mmCIF file with all atom_site columns, C-alpha atoms in Angstrom:
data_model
loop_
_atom_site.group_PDB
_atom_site.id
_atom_site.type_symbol
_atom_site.label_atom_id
_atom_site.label_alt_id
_atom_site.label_comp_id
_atom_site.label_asym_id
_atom_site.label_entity_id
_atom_site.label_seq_id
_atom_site.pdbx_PDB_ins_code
_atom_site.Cartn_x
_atom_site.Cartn_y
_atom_site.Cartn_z
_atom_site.occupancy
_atom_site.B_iso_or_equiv
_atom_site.pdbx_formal_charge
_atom_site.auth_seq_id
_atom_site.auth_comp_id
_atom_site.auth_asym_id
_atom_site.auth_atom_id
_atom_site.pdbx_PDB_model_num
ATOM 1   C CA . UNK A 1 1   ? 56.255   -11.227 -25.293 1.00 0.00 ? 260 UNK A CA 1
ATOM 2   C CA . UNK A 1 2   ? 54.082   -12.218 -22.598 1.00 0.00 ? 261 UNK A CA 1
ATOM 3   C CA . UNK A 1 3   ? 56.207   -9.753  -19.898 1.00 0.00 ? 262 UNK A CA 1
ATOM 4   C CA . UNK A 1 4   ? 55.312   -7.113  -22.671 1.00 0.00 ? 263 UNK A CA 1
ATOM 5   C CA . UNK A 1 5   ? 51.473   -7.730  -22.429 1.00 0.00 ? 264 UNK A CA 1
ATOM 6   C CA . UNK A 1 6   ? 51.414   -7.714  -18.638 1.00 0.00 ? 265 UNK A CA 1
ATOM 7   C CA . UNK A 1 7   ? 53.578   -4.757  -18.407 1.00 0.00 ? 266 UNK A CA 1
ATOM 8   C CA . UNK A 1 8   ? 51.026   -2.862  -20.891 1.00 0.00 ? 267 UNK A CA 1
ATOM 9   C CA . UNK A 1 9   ? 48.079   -3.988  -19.011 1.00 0.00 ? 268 UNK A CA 1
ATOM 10  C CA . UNK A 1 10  ? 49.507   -2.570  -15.656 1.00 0.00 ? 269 UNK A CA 1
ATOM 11  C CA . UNK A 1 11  ? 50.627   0.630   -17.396 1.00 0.00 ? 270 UNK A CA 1
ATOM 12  C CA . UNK A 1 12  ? 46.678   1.187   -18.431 1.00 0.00 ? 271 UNK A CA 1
ATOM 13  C CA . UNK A 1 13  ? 45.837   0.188   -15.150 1.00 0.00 ? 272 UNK A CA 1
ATOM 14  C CA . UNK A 1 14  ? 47.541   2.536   -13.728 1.00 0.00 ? 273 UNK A CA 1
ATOM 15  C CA . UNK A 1 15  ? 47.051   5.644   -15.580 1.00 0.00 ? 274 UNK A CA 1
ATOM 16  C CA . UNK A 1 16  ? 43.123   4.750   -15.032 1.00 0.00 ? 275 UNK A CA 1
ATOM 17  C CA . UNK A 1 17  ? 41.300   7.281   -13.311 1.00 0.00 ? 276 UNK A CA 1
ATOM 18  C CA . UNK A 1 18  ? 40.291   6.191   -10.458 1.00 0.00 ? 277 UNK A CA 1
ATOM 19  C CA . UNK A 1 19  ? 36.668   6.754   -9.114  1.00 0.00 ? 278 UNK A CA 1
ATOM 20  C CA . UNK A 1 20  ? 36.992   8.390   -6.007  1.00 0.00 ? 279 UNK A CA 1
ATOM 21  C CA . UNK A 1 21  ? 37.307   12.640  -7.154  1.00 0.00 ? 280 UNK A CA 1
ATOM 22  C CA . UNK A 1 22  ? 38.193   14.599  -4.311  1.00 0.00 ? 281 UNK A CA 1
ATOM 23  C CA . UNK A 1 23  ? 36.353   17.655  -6.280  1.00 0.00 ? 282 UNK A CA 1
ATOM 24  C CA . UNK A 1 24  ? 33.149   15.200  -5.963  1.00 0.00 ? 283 UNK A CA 1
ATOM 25  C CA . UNK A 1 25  ? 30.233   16.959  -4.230  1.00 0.00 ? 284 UNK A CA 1
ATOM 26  C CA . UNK A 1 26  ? 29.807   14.514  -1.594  1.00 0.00 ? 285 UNK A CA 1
ATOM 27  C CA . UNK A 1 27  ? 33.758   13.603  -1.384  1.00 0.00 ? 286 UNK A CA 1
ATOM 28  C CA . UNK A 1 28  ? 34.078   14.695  1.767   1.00 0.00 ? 287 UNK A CA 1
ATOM 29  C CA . UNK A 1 29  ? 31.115   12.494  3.775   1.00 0.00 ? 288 UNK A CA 1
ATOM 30  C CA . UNK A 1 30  ? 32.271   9.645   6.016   1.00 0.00 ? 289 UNK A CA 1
ATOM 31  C CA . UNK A 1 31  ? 30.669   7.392   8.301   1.00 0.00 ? 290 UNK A CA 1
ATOM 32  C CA . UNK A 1 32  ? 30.553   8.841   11.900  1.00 0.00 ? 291 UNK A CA 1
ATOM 33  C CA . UNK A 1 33  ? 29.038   5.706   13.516  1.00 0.00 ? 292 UNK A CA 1
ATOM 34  C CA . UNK A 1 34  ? 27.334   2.212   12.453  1.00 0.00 ? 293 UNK A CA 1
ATOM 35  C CA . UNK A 1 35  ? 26.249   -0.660  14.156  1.00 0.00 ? 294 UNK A CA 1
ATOM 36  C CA . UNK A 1 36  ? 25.093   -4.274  13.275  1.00 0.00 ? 295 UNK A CA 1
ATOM 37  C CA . UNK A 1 37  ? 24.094   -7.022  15.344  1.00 0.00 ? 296 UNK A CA 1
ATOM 38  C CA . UNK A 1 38  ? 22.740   -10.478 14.784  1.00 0.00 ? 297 UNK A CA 1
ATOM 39  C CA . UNK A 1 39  ? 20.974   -12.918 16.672  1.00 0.00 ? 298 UNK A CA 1
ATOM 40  C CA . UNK A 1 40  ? 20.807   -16.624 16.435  1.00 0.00 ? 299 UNK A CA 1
ATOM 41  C CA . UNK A 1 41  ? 16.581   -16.376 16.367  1.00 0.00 ? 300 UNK A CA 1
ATOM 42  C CA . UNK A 1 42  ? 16.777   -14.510 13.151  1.00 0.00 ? 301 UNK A CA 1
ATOM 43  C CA . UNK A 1 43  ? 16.373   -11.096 14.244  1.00 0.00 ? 302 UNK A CA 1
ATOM 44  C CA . UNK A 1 44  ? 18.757   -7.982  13.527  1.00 0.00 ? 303 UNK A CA 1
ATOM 45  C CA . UNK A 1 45  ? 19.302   -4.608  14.145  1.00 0.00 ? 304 UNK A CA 1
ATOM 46  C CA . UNK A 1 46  ? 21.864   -2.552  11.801  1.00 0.00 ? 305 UNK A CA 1
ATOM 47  C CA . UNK A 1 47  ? 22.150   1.082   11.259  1.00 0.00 ? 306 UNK A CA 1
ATOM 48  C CA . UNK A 1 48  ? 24.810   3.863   10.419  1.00 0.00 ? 307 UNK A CA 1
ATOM 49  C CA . UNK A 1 49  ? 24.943   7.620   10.692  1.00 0.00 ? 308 UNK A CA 1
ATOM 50  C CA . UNK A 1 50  ? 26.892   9.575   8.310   1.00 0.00 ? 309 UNK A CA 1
ATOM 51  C CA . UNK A 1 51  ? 29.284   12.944  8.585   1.00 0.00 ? 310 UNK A CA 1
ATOM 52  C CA . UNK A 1 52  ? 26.466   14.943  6.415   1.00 0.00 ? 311 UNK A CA 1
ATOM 53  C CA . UNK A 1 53  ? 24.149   13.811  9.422   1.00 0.00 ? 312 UNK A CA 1
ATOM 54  C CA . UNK A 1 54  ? 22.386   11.331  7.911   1.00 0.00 ? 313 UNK A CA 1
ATOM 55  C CA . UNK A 1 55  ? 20.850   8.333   9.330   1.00 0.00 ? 314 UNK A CA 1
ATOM 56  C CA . UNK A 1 56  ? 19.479   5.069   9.066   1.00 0.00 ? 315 UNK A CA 1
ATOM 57  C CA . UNK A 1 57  ? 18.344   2.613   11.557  1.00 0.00 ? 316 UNK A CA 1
ATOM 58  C CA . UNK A 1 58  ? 16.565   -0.801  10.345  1.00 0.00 ? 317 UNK A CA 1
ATOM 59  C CA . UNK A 1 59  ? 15.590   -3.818  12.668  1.00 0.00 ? 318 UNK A CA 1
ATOM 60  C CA . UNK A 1 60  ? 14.180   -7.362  11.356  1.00 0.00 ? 319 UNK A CA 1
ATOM 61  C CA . UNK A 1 61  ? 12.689   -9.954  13.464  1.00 0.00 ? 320 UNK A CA 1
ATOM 62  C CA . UNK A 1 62  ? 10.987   -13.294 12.419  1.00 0.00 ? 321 UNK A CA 1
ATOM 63  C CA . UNK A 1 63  ? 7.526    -13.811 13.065  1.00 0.00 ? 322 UNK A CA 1
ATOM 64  C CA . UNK A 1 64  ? 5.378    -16.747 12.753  1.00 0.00 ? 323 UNK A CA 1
ATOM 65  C CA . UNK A 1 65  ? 1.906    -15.665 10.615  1.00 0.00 ? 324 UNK A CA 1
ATOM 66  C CA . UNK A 1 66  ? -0.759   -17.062 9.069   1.00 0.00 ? 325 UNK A CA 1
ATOM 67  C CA . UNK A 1 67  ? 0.401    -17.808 5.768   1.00 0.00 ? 326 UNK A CA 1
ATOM 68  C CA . UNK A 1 68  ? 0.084    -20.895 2.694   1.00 0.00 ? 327 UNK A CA 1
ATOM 69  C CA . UNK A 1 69  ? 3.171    -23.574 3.356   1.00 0.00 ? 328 UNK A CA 1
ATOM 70  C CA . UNK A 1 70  ? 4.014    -25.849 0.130   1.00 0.00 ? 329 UNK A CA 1
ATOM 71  C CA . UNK A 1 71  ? 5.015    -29.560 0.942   1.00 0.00 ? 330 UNK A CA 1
ATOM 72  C CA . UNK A 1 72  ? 7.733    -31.260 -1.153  1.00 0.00 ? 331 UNK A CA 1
ATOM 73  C CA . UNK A 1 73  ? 4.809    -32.250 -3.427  1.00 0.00 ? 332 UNK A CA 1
ATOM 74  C CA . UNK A 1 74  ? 4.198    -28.604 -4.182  1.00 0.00 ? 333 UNK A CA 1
ATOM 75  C CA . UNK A 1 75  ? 0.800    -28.706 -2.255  1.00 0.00 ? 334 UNK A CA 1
ATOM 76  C CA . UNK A 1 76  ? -0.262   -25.674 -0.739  1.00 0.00 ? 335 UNK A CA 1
ATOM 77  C CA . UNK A 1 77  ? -1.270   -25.467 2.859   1.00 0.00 ? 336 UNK A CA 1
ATOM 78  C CA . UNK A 1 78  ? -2.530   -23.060 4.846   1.00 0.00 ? 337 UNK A CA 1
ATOM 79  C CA . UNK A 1 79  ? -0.517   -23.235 8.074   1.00 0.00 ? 338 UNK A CA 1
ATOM 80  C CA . UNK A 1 80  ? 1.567    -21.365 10.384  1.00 0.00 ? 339 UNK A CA 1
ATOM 81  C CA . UNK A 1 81  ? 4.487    -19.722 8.360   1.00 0.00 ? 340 UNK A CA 1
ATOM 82  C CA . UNK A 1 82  ? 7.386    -17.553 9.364   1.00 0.00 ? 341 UNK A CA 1
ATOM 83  C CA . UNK A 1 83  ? 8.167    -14.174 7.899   1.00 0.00 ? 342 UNK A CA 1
ATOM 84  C CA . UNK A 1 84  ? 10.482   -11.440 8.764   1.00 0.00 ? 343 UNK A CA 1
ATOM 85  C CA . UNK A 1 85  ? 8.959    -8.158  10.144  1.00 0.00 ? 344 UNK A CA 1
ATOM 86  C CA . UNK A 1 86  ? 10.909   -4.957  9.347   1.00 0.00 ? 345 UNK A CA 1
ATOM 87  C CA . UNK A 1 87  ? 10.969   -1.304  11.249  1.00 0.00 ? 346 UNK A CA 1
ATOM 88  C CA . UNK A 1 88  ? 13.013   1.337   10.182  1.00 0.00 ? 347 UNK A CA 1
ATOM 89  C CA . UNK A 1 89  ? 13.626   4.923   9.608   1.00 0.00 ? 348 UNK A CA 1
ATOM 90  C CA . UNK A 1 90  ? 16.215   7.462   7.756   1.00 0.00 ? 349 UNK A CA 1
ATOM 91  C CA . UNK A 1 91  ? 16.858   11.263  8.112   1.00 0.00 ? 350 UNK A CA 1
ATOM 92  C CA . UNK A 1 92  ? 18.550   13.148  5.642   1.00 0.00 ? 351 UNK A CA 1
ATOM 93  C CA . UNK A 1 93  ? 19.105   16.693  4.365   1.00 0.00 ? 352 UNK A CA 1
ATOM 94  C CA . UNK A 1 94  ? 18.663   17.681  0.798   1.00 0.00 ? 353 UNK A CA 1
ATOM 95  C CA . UNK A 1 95  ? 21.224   20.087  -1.015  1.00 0.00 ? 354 UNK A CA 1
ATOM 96  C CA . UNK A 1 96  ? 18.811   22.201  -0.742  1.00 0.00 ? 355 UNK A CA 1
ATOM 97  C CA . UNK A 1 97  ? 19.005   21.944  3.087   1.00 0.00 ? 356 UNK A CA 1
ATOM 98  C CA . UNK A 1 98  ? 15.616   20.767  3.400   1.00 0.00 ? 357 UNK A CA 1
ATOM 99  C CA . UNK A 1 99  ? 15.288   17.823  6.390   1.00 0.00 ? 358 UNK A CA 1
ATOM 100 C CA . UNK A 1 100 ? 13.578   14.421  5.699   1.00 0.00 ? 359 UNK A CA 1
ATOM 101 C CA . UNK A 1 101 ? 12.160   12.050  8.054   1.00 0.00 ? 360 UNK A CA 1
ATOM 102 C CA . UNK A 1 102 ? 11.075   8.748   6.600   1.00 0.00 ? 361 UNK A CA 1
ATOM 103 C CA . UNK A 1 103 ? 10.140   5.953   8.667   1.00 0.00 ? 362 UNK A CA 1
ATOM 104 C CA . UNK A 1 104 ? 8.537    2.479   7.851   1.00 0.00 ? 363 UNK A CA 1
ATOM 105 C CA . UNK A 1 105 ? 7.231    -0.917  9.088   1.00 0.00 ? 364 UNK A CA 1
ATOM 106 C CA . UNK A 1 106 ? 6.824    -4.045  6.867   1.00 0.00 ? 365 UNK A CA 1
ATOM 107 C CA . UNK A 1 107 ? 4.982    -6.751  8.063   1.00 0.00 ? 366 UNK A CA 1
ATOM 108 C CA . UNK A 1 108 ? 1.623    -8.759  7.339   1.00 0.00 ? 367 UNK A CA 1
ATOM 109 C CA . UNK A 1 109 ? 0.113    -5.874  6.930   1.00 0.00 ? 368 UNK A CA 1
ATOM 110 C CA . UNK A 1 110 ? 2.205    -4.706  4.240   1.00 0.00 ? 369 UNK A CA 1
ATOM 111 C CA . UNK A 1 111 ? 4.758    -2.021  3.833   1.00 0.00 ? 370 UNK A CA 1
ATOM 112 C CA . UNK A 1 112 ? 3.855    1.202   5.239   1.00 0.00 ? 371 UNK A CA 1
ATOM 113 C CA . UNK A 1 113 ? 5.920    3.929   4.868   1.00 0.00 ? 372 UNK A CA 1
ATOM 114 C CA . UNK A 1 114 ? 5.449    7.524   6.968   1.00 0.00 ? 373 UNK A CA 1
ATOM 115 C CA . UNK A 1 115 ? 6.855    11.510  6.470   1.00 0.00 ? 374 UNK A CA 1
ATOM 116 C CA . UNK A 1 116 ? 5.679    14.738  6.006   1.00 0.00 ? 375 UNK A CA 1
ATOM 117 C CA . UNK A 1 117 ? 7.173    14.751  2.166   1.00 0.00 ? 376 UNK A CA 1
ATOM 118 C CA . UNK A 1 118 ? 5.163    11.583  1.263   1.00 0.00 ? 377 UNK A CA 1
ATOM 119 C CA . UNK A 1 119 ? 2.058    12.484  -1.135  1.00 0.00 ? 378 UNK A CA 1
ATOM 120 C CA . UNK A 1 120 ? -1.424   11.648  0.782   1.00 0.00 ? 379 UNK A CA 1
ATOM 121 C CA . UNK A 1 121 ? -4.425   10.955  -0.968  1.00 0.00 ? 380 UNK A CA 1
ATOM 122 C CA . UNK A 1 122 ? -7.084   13.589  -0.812  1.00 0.00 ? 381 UNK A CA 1
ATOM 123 C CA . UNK A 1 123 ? -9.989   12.353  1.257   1.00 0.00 ? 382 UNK A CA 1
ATOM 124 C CA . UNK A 1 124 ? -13.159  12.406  -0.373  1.00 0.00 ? 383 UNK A CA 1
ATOM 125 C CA . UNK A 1 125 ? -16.593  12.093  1.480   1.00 0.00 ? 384 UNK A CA 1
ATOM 126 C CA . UNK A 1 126 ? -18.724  10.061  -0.446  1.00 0.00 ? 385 UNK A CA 1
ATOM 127 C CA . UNK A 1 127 ? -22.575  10.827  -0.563  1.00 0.00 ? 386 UNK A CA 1
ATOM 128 C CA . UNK A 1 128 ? -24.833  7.708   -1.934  1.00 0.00 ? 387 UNK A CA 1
ATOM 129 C CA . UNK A 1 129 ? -27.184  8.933   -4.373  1.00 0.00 ? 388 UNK A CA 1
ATOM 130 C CA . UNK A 1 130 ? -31.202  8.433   -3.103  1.00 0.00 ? 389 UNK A CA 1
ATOM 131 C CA . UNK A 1 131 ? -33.476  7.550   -5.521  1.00 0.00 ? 390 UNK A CA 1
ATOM 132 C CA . UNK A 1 132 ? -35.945  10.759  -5.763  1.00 0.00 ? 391 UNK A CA 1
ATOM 133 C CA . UNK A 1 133 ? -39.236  10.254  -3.833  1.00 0.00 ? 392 UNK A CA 1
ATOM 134 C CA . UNK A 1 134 ? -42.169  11.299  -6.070  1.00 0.00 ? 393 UNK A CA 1
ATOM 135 C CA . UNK A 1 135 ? -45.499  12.113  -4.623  1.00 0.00 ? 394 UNK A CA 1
ATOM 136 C CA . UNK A 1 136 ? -47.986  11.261  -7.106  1.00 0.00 ? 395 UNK A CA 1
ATOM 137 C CA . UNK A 1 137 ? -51.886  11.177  -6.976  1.00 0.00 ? 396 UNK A CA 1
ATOM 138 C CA . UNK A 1 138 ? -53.276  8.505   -8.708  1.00 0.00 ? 397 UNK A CA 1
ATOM 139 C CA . UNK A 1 139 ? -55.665  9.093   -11.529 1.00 0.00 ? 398 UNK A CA 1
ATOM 140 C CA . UNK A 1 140 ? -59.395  8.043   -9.981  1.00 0.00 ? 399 UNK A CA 1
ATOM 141 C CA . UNK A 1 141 ? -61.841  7.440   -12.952 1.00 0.00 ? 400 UNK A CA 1
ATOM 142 C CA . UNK A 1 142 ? -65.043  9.502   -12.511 1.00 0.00 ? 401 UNK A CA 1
ATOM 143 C CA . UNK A 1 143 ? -68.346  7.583   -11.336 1.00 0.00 ? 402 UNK A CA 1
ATOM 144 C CA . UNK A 1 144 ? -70.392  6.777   -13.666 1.00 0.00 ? 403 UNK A CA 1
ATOM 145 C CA . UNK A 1 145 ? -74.009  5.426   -12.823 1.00 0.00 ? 404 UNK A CA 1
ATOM 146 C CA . UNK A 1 146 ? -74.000  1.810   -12.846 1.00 0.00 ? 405 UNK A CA 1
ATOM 147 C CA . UNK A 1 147 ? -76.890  -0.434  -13.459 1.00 0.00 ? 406 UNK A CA 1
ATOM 148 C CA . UNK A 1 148 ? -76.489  -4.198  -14.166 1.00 0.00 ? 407 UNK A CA 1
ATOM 149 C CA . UNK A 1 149 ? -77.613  -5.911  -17.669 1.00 0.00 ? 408 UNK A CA 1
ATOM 150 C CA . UNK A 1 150 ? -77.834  -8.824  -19.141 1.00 0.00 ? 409 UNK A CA 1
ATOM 151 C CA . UNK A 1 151 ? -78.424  -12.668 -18.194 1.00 0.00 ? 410 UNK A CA 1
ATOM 152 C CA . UNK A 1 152 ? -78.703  -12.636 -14.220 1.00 0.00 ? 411 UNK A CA 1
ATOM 153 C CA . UNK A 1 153 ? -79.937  -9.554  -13.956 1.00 0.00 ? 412 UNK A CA 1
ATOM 154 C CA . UNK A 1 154 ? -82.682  -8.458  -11.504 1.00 0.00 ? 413 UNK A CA 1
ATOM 155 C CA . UNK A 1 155 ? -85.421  -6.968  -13.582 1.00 0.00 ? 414 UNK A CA 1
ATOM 156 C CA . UNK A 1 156 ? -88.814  -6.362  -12.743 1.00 0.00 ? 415 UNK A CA 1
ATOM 157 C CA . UNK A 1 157 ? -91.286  -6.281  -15.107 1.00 0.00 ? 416 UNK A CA 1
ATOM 158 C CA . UNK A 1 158 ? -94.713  -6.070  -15.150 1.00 0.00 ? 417 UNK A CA 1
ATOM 159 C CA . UNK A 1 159 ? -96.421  -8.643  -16.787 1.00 0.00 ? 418 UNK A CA 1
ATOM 160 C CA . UNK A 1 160 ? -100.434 -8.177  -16.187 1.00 0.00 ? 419 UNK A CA 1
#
């Protein structure tokens, strides 16, 4: 019985399709060339190029940054830290037969990508608004003929 099951199991096995498809689209694209190397420092370098002539090249080296270190206590530090840097770029054409060029760094900075297909942001020139000057005249109250009164006041009288 158990022969049976194992025989069955190979027969579906078998008739499985399998997933290569020699009608596929990209069926026919092979690897022309590739390349990896590693160091004992850390660093790398890797890339391949493909039969459709596309490439991609990527390198990776450690770097010692600025950065918060955790003891065995979990206590953050801020202390010298190492991180990996990466550089890179890929070129490919679309079905369409449009060619890409995409290149990037990653490092402290962040990752920063580059190529003419990206998006950009529009640049906008920003004017502060200025509060509005006003020139006013101030109201000036008319003259009016003073003469003092009261207690204090410098009277003469005549008293013959």
């Amino acid at each position: 019985m158990k022969l049976f099951i194992v025989a069955a199991l190979l027969a579906v096995a078998v008739a499985a399709p399998s997933g290569y498809n020699k009608d596929s689209k990209y069926g026919g694209i092979a690897i022309t060339s590739q390349h990896d190397v590693r160091n004992l420092d850390g660093s790398s370098k890797w890339g391949y190029s493909g039969s459709d002539y596309t490439t991609r090249e990527e390198s990776q080296v450690q770097k010692k940054m600025q950065g918060v270190a955790y003891d065995s206590y979990g206590k953050a530090t801020y202390d010298d830290v190492y991180g990996n840097t990466n550089a890179g770029s890929s070129y490919w054409v679309s079905p369409e037969g449009e060619k890409f060029t995409l290149t990037w760094t990653a490092d402290e900075n962040g990752f920063r990508p580059k190529g003419d297909h990206l998006p950009v942001a529009p640049v906008h020139v920003y004017e502060l608004p200025v509060a509005p000057v006003h020139e006013y005249e101030l109201p000036v109250a008319p003259a009016l003929p003073y003469r003092r009164t009261g207690a204090g006041s410098y009277n003469t009288y005549n008293t013959y």
